[in-house]
XYZ file of C-alpha atoms in Angstrom:
584
model
C -86.835 3.170 -43.630
C -85.687 2.850 -40.074
C -86.629 -0.868 -40.091
C -84.129 -1.173 -43.282
C -81.354 0.509 -41.556
C -81.679 -1.653 -38.501
C -81.750 -4.821 -40.394
C -78.678 -3.575 -42.460
C -76.570 -2.869 -39.353
C -77.689 -6.484 -37.931
C -76.381 -8.247 -41.302
C -73.412 -6.246 -41.227
C -72.724 -7.157 -37.471
C -73.022 -10.847 -38.292
C -70.885 -10.628 -41.314
C -67.906 -8.727 -39.317
C -65.664 -11.346 -37.622
C -65.247 -11.620 -34.041
C -62.410 -9.941 -32.521
C -59.281 -11.861 -32.267
C -58.151 -13.669 -29.296
C -54.913 -12.873 -27.502
C -51.733 -12.995 -29.444
C -48.631 -13.733 -27.699
C -45.758 -11.204 -27.837
C -43.215 -12.947 -25.527
C -41.332 -16.163 -25.308
C -40.462 -18.706 -22.633
C -37.421 -20.731 -21.591
C -38.024 -23.954 -19.613
C -36.198 -27.075 -18.686
C -35.300 -29.481 -15.811
C -31.847 -29.175 -13.969
C -29.883 -32.315 -13.500
C -26.879 -33.750 -12.031
C -26.041 -37.683 -13.129
C -29.816 -37.476 -14.056
C -31.266 -36.761 -10.968
C -33.024 -33.587 -10.451
C -31.397 -30.716 -8.996
C -33.930 -28.669 -6.570
C -33.253 -25.009 -5.305
C -30.858 -23.994 -8.086
C -30.932 -20.904 -9.029
C -31.252 -20.110 -12.980
C -30.338 -16.672 -14.343
C -31.751 -15.614 -17.943
C -29.851 -12.668 -19.763
C -30.766 -11.181 -22.721
C -27.377 -10.404 -24.064
C -28.441 -7.485 -26.402
C -30.282 -5.426 -23.717
C -29.025 -6.982 -20.336
C -32.467 -7.634 -19.083
C -32.201 -10.458 -16.561
C -34.925 -12.681 -15.268
C -34.278 -15.223 -12.371
C -36.169 -18.314 -11.039
C -35.266 -21.147 -8.976
C -35.760 -24.922 -9.780
C -38.569 -26.767 -8.043
C -38.389 -30.237 -6.324
C -38.584 -31.646 -9.542
C -35.708 -29.799 -10.684
C -37.921 -28.076 -13.200
C -37.763 -24.174 -14.070
C -39.895 -21.865 -16.072
C -39.294 -18.510 -17.244
C -41.944 -16.497 -19.245
C -42.416 -13.312 -20.691
C -38.975 -12.903 -22.199
C -38.188 -11.020 -25.477
C -38.767 -13.006 -28.402
C -35.385 -13.414 -30.030
C -32.196 -13.328 -28.170
C -29.527 -14.372 -27.934
C -29.645 -15.276 -24.235
C -27.265 -16.660 -21.828
C -28.780 -19.108 -19.369
C -26.683 -19.829 -16.081
C -27.249 -22.335 -13.465
C -25.448 -22.354 -9.837
C -26.320 -24.688 -6.956
C -24.449 -25.546 -3.913
C -21.869 -28.611 -4.459
C -21.911 -27.920 -8.427
C -19.877 -26.171 -10.706
C -21.716 -23.314 -12.458
C -22.876 -24.146 -15.963
C -23.838 -21.505 -18.620
C -25.448 -22.120 -21.867
C -24.894 -19.348 -24.252
C -26.647 -18.598 -27.737
C -30.069 -19.422 -26.588
C -32.453 -17.888 -29.283
C -36.490 -18.059 -28.680
C -39.616 -17.948 -30.773
C -42.613 -15.753 -29.958
C -45.528 -17.695 -28.324
C -43.188 -20.877 -28.207
C -41.431 -22.394 -25.444
C -37.758 -23.215 -25.524
C -37.014 -26.310 -23.979
C -33.542 -26.395 -22.211
C -32.358 -29.159 -20.380
C -28.937 -28.440 -18.098
C -26.674 -31.071 -16.681
C -24.414 -30.044 -13.869
C -21.201 -31.284 -12.859
C -20.070 -31.719 -9.249
C -17.708 -29.284 -7.968
C -14.088 -30.440 -7.354
C -12.339 -29.449 -3.854
C -10.550 -26.583 -5.688
C -14.085 -25.615 -6.724
C -14.126 -26.706 -10.079
C -14.333 -24.378 -13.261
C -17.172 -23.157 -15.026
C -18.982 -25.202 -17.721
C -20.107 -23.117 -20.894
C -21.432 -24.731 -23.854
C -23.851 -23.270 -26.580
C -27.433 -24.196 -26.881
C -27.045 -25.733 -30.294
C -24.279 -28.232 -29.058
C -27.298 -29.588 -26.580
C -28.928 -32.334 -28.174
C -32.074 -32.474 -26.226
C -32.330 -28.393 -26.285
C -35.247 -27.314 -28.766
C -37.959 -25.168 -29.542
C -41.379 -26.452 -28.593
C -43.756 -26.104 -31.789
C -47.443 -25.673 -31.134
C -48.130 -26.468 -34.778
C -46.788 -26.044 -38.061
C -45.251 -22.356 -38.562
C -43.245 -20.188 -40.465
C -40.890 -18.052 -38.539
C -38.496 -15.417 -39.846
C -36.119 -13.202 -37.492
C -34.860 -9.794 -38.728
C -31.764 -11.189 -40.369
C -33.624 -13.597 -42.451
C -36.162 -10.838 -43.355
C -33.464 -8.570 -44.373
C -32.320 -11.159 -47.067
C -35.545 -11.685 -48.571
C -36.197 -10.038 -51.865
C -39.345 -7.976 -52.024
C -39.336 -5.083 -54.482
C -42.589 -3.753 -52.863
C -41.437 -4.031 -49.490
C -44.857 -5.680 -48.904
C -45.455 -8.108 -45.691
C -47.209 -10.270 -48.566
C -43.676 -11.367 -49.622
C -43.066 -12.716 -45.961
C -46.658 -14.245 -45.947
C -46.195 -16.217 -49.341
C -43.203 -18.030 -48.045
C -45.611 -20.432 -45.779
C -46.013 -23.646 -47.603
C -49.945 -23.185 -47.027
C -50.054 -19.799 -48.751
C -50.550 -18.743 -52.051
C -50.128 -15.348 -53.479
C -52.998 -14.111 -55.995
C -50.831 -11.609 -58.002
C -53.389 -11.666 -60.813
C -54.466 -7.753 -61.995
C -57.703 -8.082 -59.716
C -56.301 -10.232 -57.012
C -54.857 -7.093 -55.164
C -51.630 -9.322 -54.054
C -53.989 -11.140 -51.448
C -52.578 -14.076 -49.573
C -54.711 -17.057 -48.674
C -53.844 -19.760 -46.623
C -54.971 -23.589 -46.913
C -57.598 -22.744 -49.352
C -59.440 -20.215 -47.112
C -60.585 -16.948 -48.772
C -57.881 -14.124 -47.847
C -60.422 -12.272 -45.803
C -60.483 -15.087 -42.945
C -56.729 -14.240 -42.239
C -55.913 -12.780 -38.633
C -52.956 -10.010 -38.509
C -51.544 -8.688 -35.543
C -48.684 -6.596 -34.369
C -47.369 -6.541 -31.182
C -50.445 -8.237 -29.637
C -53.107 -5.747 -31.356
C -55.093 -7.587 -33.995
C -55.097 -4.878 -37.038
C -57.075 -7.016 -39.154
C -59.536 -5.001 -41.424
C -62.634 -5.434 -39.138
C -65.293 -4.473 -41.895
C -63.831 -6.870 -44.798
C -63.783 -4.377 -47.653
C -60.089 -4.859 -48.585
C -59.346 -7.940 -50.537
C -57.156 -10.048 -47.757
C -58.213 -8.805 -44.749
C -55.114 -6.412 -44.100
C -55.807 -2.536 -43.295
C -53.589 -1.414 -45.891
C -52.293 -1.916 -49.848
C -48.878 -2.990 -48.509
C -47.471 -3.780 -45.128
C -49.170 -1.601 -42.329
C -45.271 -1.581 -40.899
C -41.666 -1.236 -42.056
C -40.456 -4.245 -43.015
C -37.235 -2.637 -40.952
C -39.034 -2.676 -37.730
C -40.224 -6.183 -37.736
C -37.882 -8.401 -35.103
C -39.838 -11.560 -35.762
C -42.605 -12.618 -38.190
C -44.705 -15.722 -37.414
C -47.258 -17.589 -40.272
C -49.292 -20.636 -38.422
C -52.252 -22.123 -40.081
C -53.469 -24.560 -37.141
C -51.950 -23.583 -33.828
C -53.105 -25.871 -30.967
C -53.682 -22.982 -28.717
C -56.589 -21.871 -27.014
C -55.843 -18.377 -27.113
C -55.183 -18.293 -31.070
C -58.879 -18.330 -32.571
C -61.205 -16.383 -34.835
C -59.808 -17.034 -38.019
C -59.912 -19.831 -40.898
C -56.824 -18.753 -43.142
C -53.596 -18.014 -41.699
C -52.544 -16.419 -38.252
C -49.918 -13.860 -38.791
C -48.110 -12.382 -35.759
C -45.564 -9.433 -35.719
C -43.381 -8.589 -33.026
C -41.725 -5.337 -33.262
C -37.888 -4.781 -32.754
C -36.743 -3.464 -29.424
C -34.039 -1.371 -28.751
C -30.772 -2.929 -27.038
C -27.817 -1.344 -25.600
C -26.064 -0.586 -28.786
C -26.973 1.918 -31.416
C -28.544 0.545 -34.601
C -29.753 1.790 -37.543
C -30.642 1.030 -41.175
C -31.512 3.092 -44.337
C -32.468 2.706 -47.820
C -33.543 4.472 -50.947
C -35.033 3.117 -54.191
C -35.916 5.203 -57.331
C -37.359 3.884 -60.471
C -38.839 5.990 -63.473
C -39.097 6.261 -67.153
C -35.275 6.870 -67.517
C -34.714 3.444 -66.575
C -37.198 1.783 -69.019
C -35.795 0.824 -72.461
C -37.566 2.812 -74.952
C -36.292 0.994 -78.291
C -37.187 -2.493 -79.647
C -34.758 -3.214 -82.469
C -35.118 -0.426 -84.780
C -38.507 0.627 -83.496
C -38.958 3.283 -80.723
C -41.478 2.796 -78.239
C -43.128 5.869 -76.409
C -42.566 5.410 -72.660
C -44.858 7.951 -70.559
C -43.154 9.994 -67.831
C -43.317 8.596 -64.209
C -41.361 8.486 -61.191
C -41.334 6.352 -57.785
C -39.616 7.102 -54.697
C -39.390 4.527 -51.945
C -37.195 5.443 -48.830
C -36.943 4.665 -45.173
C -34.915 4.306 -42.012
C -34.860 2.518 -38.770
C -32.970 3.335 -35.520
C -32.856 1.904 -32.077
C -30.546 1.958 -28.763
C -30.420 2.689 -25.329
C -32.019 5.714 -23.194
C -30.520 4.480 -20.078
C -28.662 1.394 -20.294
C -29.878 -1.631 -19.059
C -33.216 -0.074 -18.271
C -34.933 1.957 -20.995
C -34.685 1.479 -24.927
C -36.207 2.746 -27.904
C -36.888 1.879 -31.525
C -38.299 4.174 -34.323
C -38.908 3.304 -37.998
C -40.455 5.007 -40.850
C -40.965 4.297 -44.643
C -42.426 6.540 -47.330
C -43.504 6.071 -50.832
C -44.341 8.642 -53.551
C -44.985 8.041 -57.163
C -47.351 6.913 -59.329
C -47.725 5.032 -62.552
C -48.996 6.567 -65.952
C -52.714 5.917 -67.142
C -52.569 4.325 -70.436
C -56.162 5.281 -71.421
C -56.962 8.413 -72.821
C -58.328 10.327 -75.814
C -56.878 9.617 -79.550
C -54.520 12.183 -79.415
C -53.777 12.176 -75.628
C -53.190 8.750 -74.375
C -50.299 6.239 -73.221
C -51.333 3.495 -75.435
C -54.861 2.825 -74.806
C -56.899 5.253 -76.682
C -60.697 5.321 -76.342
C -62.132 4.369 -79.428
C -63.822 6.987 -81.124
C -63.051 9.697 -78.659
C -61.007 12.774 -79.694
C -59.405 15.249 -77.367
C -61.384 18.143 -79.245
C -64.359 16.377 -77.932
C -63.666 16.337 -74.154
C -62.478 19.750 -74.533
C -65.718 20.848 -75.618
C -67.659 18.987 -73.050
C -65.398 20.580 -70.532
C -65.966 23.802 -71.745
C -69.885 23.468 -71.766
C -69.363 22.375 -68.091
C -67.697 25.523 -67.139
C -69.788 27.589 -69.068
C -73.500 26.138 -68.180
C -72.832 24.613 -65.190
C -69.986 26.297 -63.519
C -67.935 23.099 -62.902
C -64.432 22.169 -63.841
C -64.188 18.773 -65.105
C -60.344 18.343 -64.173
C -59.695 17.125 -67.869
C -57.980 13.756 -68.693
C -56.231 12.117 -66.023
C -52.684 11.399 -66.713
C -51.312 9.693 -63.697
C -52.310 7.584 -60.869
C -50.649 8.964 -57.800
C -49.224 6.645 -55.142
C -48.677 7.588 -51.816
C -47.637 5.338 -48.642
C -46.229 6.400 -45.197
C -45.562 3.965 -42.152
C -44.584 4.996 -39.026
C -43.605 2.842 -35.613
C -42.060 3.772 -32.360
C -41.647 1.444 -29.357
C -40.369 1.881 -25.747
C -39.141 -0.763 -23.522
C -38.437 -0.389 -19.831
C -37.139 -2.781 -17.561
C -38.611 -1.276 -14.229
C -37.140 -4.319 -12.074
C -35.519 -7.631 -12.804
C -39.272 -8.689 -12.505
C -41.189 -6.379 -13.953
C -40.888 -4.828 -17.807
C -43.068 -2.311 -19.589
C -43.222 -1.784 -23.350
C -45.273 0.881 -25.172
C -45.796 0.673 -29.048
C -47.381 3.125 -31.449
C -48.098 2.486 -35.137
C -49.271 4.591 -38.085
C -50.205 3.849 -41.551
C -51.280 5.966 -44.090
C -51.890 5.058 -47.768
C -53.651 6.192 -50.799
C -53.606 5.661 -54.819
C -55.690 7.398 -57.411
C -57.969 5.104 -59.402
C -60.043 5.788 -62.762
C -63.851 5.226 -63.064
C -66.168 4.719 -65.952
C -63.576 3.958 -68.469
C -63.890 1.463 -70.898
C -61.572 1.181 -74.083
C -63.866 -1.218 -75.823
C -67.358 -2.317 -74.829
C -68.848 -5.459 -76.258
C -72.037 -4.786 -74.549
C -72.205 -0.719 -74.719
C -70.542 2.343 -75.355
C -66.558 2.850 -74.563
C -66.022 5.686 -72.088
C -63.698 7.996 -70.451
C -64.002 9.374 -66.684
C -62.258 12.476 -66.348
C -60.112 13.579 -63.520
C -63.347 14.776 -61.349
C -64.713 11.387 -61.708
C -61.951 9.385 -60.422
C -61.074 8.735 -56.797
C -58.741 8.404 -53.980
C -59.013 4.621 -52.396
C -56.577 3.930 -49.371
C -56.627 3.230 -45.749
C -55.607 5.176 -42.212
C -54.625 3.312 -39.248
C -53.507 4.237 -35.725
C -52.896 1.704 -32.873
C -51.266 1.911 -29.802
C -50.635 -0.865 -26.822
C -49.153 -0.922 -23.418
C -47.928 -4.228 -22.114
C -46.688 -5.222 -18.495
C -44.901 -8.345 -17.733
C -44.538 -9.342 -13.984
C -43.122 -12.193 -12.465
C -44.818 -12.613 -8.939
C -42.566 -15.611 -7.667
C -40.824 -18.601 -9.661
C -44.239 -20.079 -10.058
C -46.666 -17.345 -10.737
C -46.422 -14.619 -13.479
C -48.752 -12.241 -15.070
C -49.119 -9.996 -18.327
C -51.593 -6.983 -18.671
C -52.059 -5.104 -21.920
C -54.172 -2.371 -22.981
C -54.713 -1.475 -26.592
C -56.168 0.864 -29.093
C -56.840 0.858 -32.957
C -58.512 3.269 -35.301
C -59.040 2.634 -38.699
C -60.436 4.639 -41.767
C -61.206 3.559 -45.023
C -60.366 6.133 -47.645
C -62.887 6.440 -50.569
C -63.039 10.389 -51.776
C -63.562 11.773 -55.153
C -60.179 13.340 -56.469
C -61.480 16.734 -56.923
C -63.749 16.869 -53.907
C -67.678 16.133 -53.544
C -70.240 18.900 -53.628
C -71.463 17.989 -57.483
C -73.405 15.210 -58.905
C -71.979 12.951 -61.326
C -72.572 13.524 -65.010
C -72.456 11.026 -67.966
C -72.686 12.456 -71.540
C -73.135 10.825 -74.778
C -70.726 12.317 -77.467
C -73.637 11.888 -80.145
C -73.816 15.464 -81.303
C -77.542 15.246 -81.186
C -80.180 12.734 -79.698
C -80.445 9.870 -81.954
C -83.557 8.155 -80.193
C -87.060 8.796 -81.397
C -89.313 10.444 -79.441
C -88.803 9.872 -75.439
C -86.890 6.492 -76.112
C -84.151 6.319 -73.587
C -81.822 3.231 -74.818
C -78.322 4.742 -74.167
C -75.606 6.022 -76.449
C -74.861 4.402 -79.790
C -72.882 1.414 -79.663
C -69.848 3.184 -81.141
C -70.230 6.492 -79.287
C -68.220 7.065 -76.282
C -69.464 8.315 -72.997
C -67.512 10.778 -70.899
C -68.246 10.878 -67.435
C -67.427 13.843 -64.931
C -68.166 14.909 -61.276
C -67.926 12.768 -58.125
C -68.769 9.052 -58.968
C -72.389 7.702 -57.792
C -70.965 5.707 -55.180
C -68.454 7.939 -53.716
C -70.842 10.796 -53.343
C -71.421 9.291 -49.291
C -68.845 7.168 -48.824
C -67.137 6.836 -45.244
C -66.141 3.827 -42.962
C -64.214 4.382 -39.474
C -63.801 1.646 -37.088
C -62.577 2.234 -33.427
C -61.204 -0.554 -31.113
C -60.568 -0.402 -27.478
C -59.543 -3.597 -25.619
C -57.500 -5.054 -22.769
C -56.044 -8.514 -21.805
C -55.122 -10.050 -18.488
C -52.940 -13.515 -18.756
C -51.747 -15.264 -15.602
C -49.336 -18.040 -15.723
C -49.389 -20.735 -12.888
C -46.583 -23.570 -12.615
C -47.546 -26.447 -10.775
C -44.486 -29.043 -10.603
C -44.605 -30.284 -14.440
C -47.639 -28.432 -15.549
C -47.797 -24.826 -17.016
C -51.376 -23.590 -16.278
C -52.604 -20.496 -17.760
C -55.722 -18.265 -17.759
C -56.467 -15.184 -19.703
C -59.689 -12.910 -20.324
C -59.419 -10.572 -23.280
C -62.557 -7.859 -23.864
C -63.053 -5.732 -26.632
C -65.046 -2.807 -27.724
C -65.779 -1.912 -31.137
C -67.512 0.856 -32.646
C -68.257 0.962 -36.423
C -69.489 3.920 -38.765
C -70.704 3.258 -42.171
C -72.056 5.787 -44.203
C -72.880 4.633 -48.021
C -75.372 6.208 -50.014
C -75.253 6.055 -53.737
C -76.731 8.994 -55.658
C -77.011 11.414 -52.812
C -75.714 14.229 -55.069
C -77.418 12.915 -58.258
C -76.568 11.317 -61.245
C -77.431 12.529 -64.516
C -77.251 10.989 -68.126
C -77.499 13.263 -71.245
C -78.107 11.351 -74.773
C -76.120 13.856 -76.558
C -73.931 16.960 -76.630
C -76.722 19.169 -77.674
C -79.047 17.951 -74.705
C -76.138 18.440 -72.149
C -75.816 21.904 -73.776
C -79.564 22.644 -73.186
C -79.738 21.163 -69.787
C -81.771 18.292 -70.909
C -81.113 15.137 -68.833
C -82.437 11.849 -70.266
C -82.096 9.867 -67.050
C -81.706 10.946 -63.342
C -81.201 9.056 -60.601
C -81.183 10.226 -56.679
C -81.204 8.814 -53.256
C -81.238 10.102 -49.558
C -82.245 9.576 -46.293
C -86.044 10.571 -45.594
C -87.437 12.447 -43.972
C -84.222 14.564 -43.318
C -82.378 14.330 -46.467
C -79.305 14.639 -44.700
C -77.090 11.491 -46.314
C -75.176 10.820 -42.905
C -78.479 10.160 -41.601
C -78.814 7.004 -43.670
C -75.134 5.652 -42.092
C -75.070 2.465 -40.211
C -73.850 3.253 -36.662
C -73.228 0.405 -34.468
C -71.042 -1.099 -31.514
C -70.604 -4.119 -30.259
C -68.310 -5.926 -27.421
C -66.613 -9.182 -27.193
C -65.222 -11.258 -24.172
C -62.461 -13.803 -24.663
C -61.361 -16.064 -21.946
C -59.425 -19.738 -21.752
C -57.613 -22.170 -19.588
C -54.869 -24.494 -21.017
């Protein structure tokens, strides 16, 4: 047993993808300052983020080049250049993209004897001003995201806009998005530099949530790439999704929304035929607020989103259903089985489940501090928690066996819970040297819990009144006789998954003439706890209601850790570290 567990842990460790490499959260503005085509050395270049007042100052080198990194992604920025003997030049409306350099060449004019007026132009009017792309990418800013139609407010509706992306909207697809034909589990997803990808790989597309793990209103910039030529971006084979959250500015800003859907908004008549519409209600609402704590120095942004609702379950008994009755199963039969379970086994089956409850909570908070003009600190926290109730062992018609209905106690809650935190310090030490230091934490829990709790076995009862099998033959229920299931499903009696990640990154940037040299090192420590043991509380099958009443199970399955008989002792517990480093 011990060798099998160790082998299972080793195989799982090989399957789990390595930790994602460093993710950029900032932008760069660079260029060459010239006069009449000749480089201007020792010119002072000041870059100001108009919204927050954040300033960055650098000086051109002997070749007239300048490079300012660690800037907020987005903008707009105003770039001002002053040099002895020249009029001041100013370029406005410079907008940057995360992880990509904005090339901004600036031409100075000689000052006149009167001093000469300042020259002010917009970046869009400069023919050579442009973003230097690192491969094909889809980039969306906050304004563009706000104009995208998304009924579910799901991040996948942004991902699908990339020309390499494909959304699987089939009932079994889980709205997974694949890139360039690769399996969706090979995508990488990062928020403010933290890889929040599903480490274990149980979700259909690698995301740690059924919808977006963050509120859409909190996104400052969205980026999707399939082939970036950047040594820092690796460990993915599909798409690399990078999200930078909004930061507060010197002005207060807020948004809010409320959406409601339900049976009152659904038509119930087709010509002269009235259609029965089951009762349901879904509410989705949220808000975002940002602004200054100390003007030009300290800023905040908070956003939250909540969904509460559910959809009706169509399957049920002949008398109690929403369009899909289980053939041959009456409500009286279900009530009889529930009564026997209570009187003989002292267990409440929960009855027929009528609604698939659905909830989703997302919260983010961010603090930005301009410690000095050369040092900027940001702190980010994200929380996501989603859960939906799902049926088990329910089949309307079965071509190969009996139809069946799982009662409420056989249903389960499937969901995800995510906490992340990141602290990042960007420092400029000289005109040619800057650093980025980042520490982050991620805690992920996969939720797989019986709807009415654990502590009981799974019971499957054939609705034949008496056993129709001769002697001790066990061939299962008659083809047309439904099976009613209750109690925690055999795969949910012991089922828990938790991962915890600690990590850090140090990145240095060194400018040598026209060369920009970067060195980075990233370290991650990942702990995994996976407890999955089928039938740990037992799985009973009864060939008839009479056998069920008389406690005469026809089949029984049981599994546990030996010799302790403690299910958690069979869990896979392991830990691994990764070190990524590179030079570019």
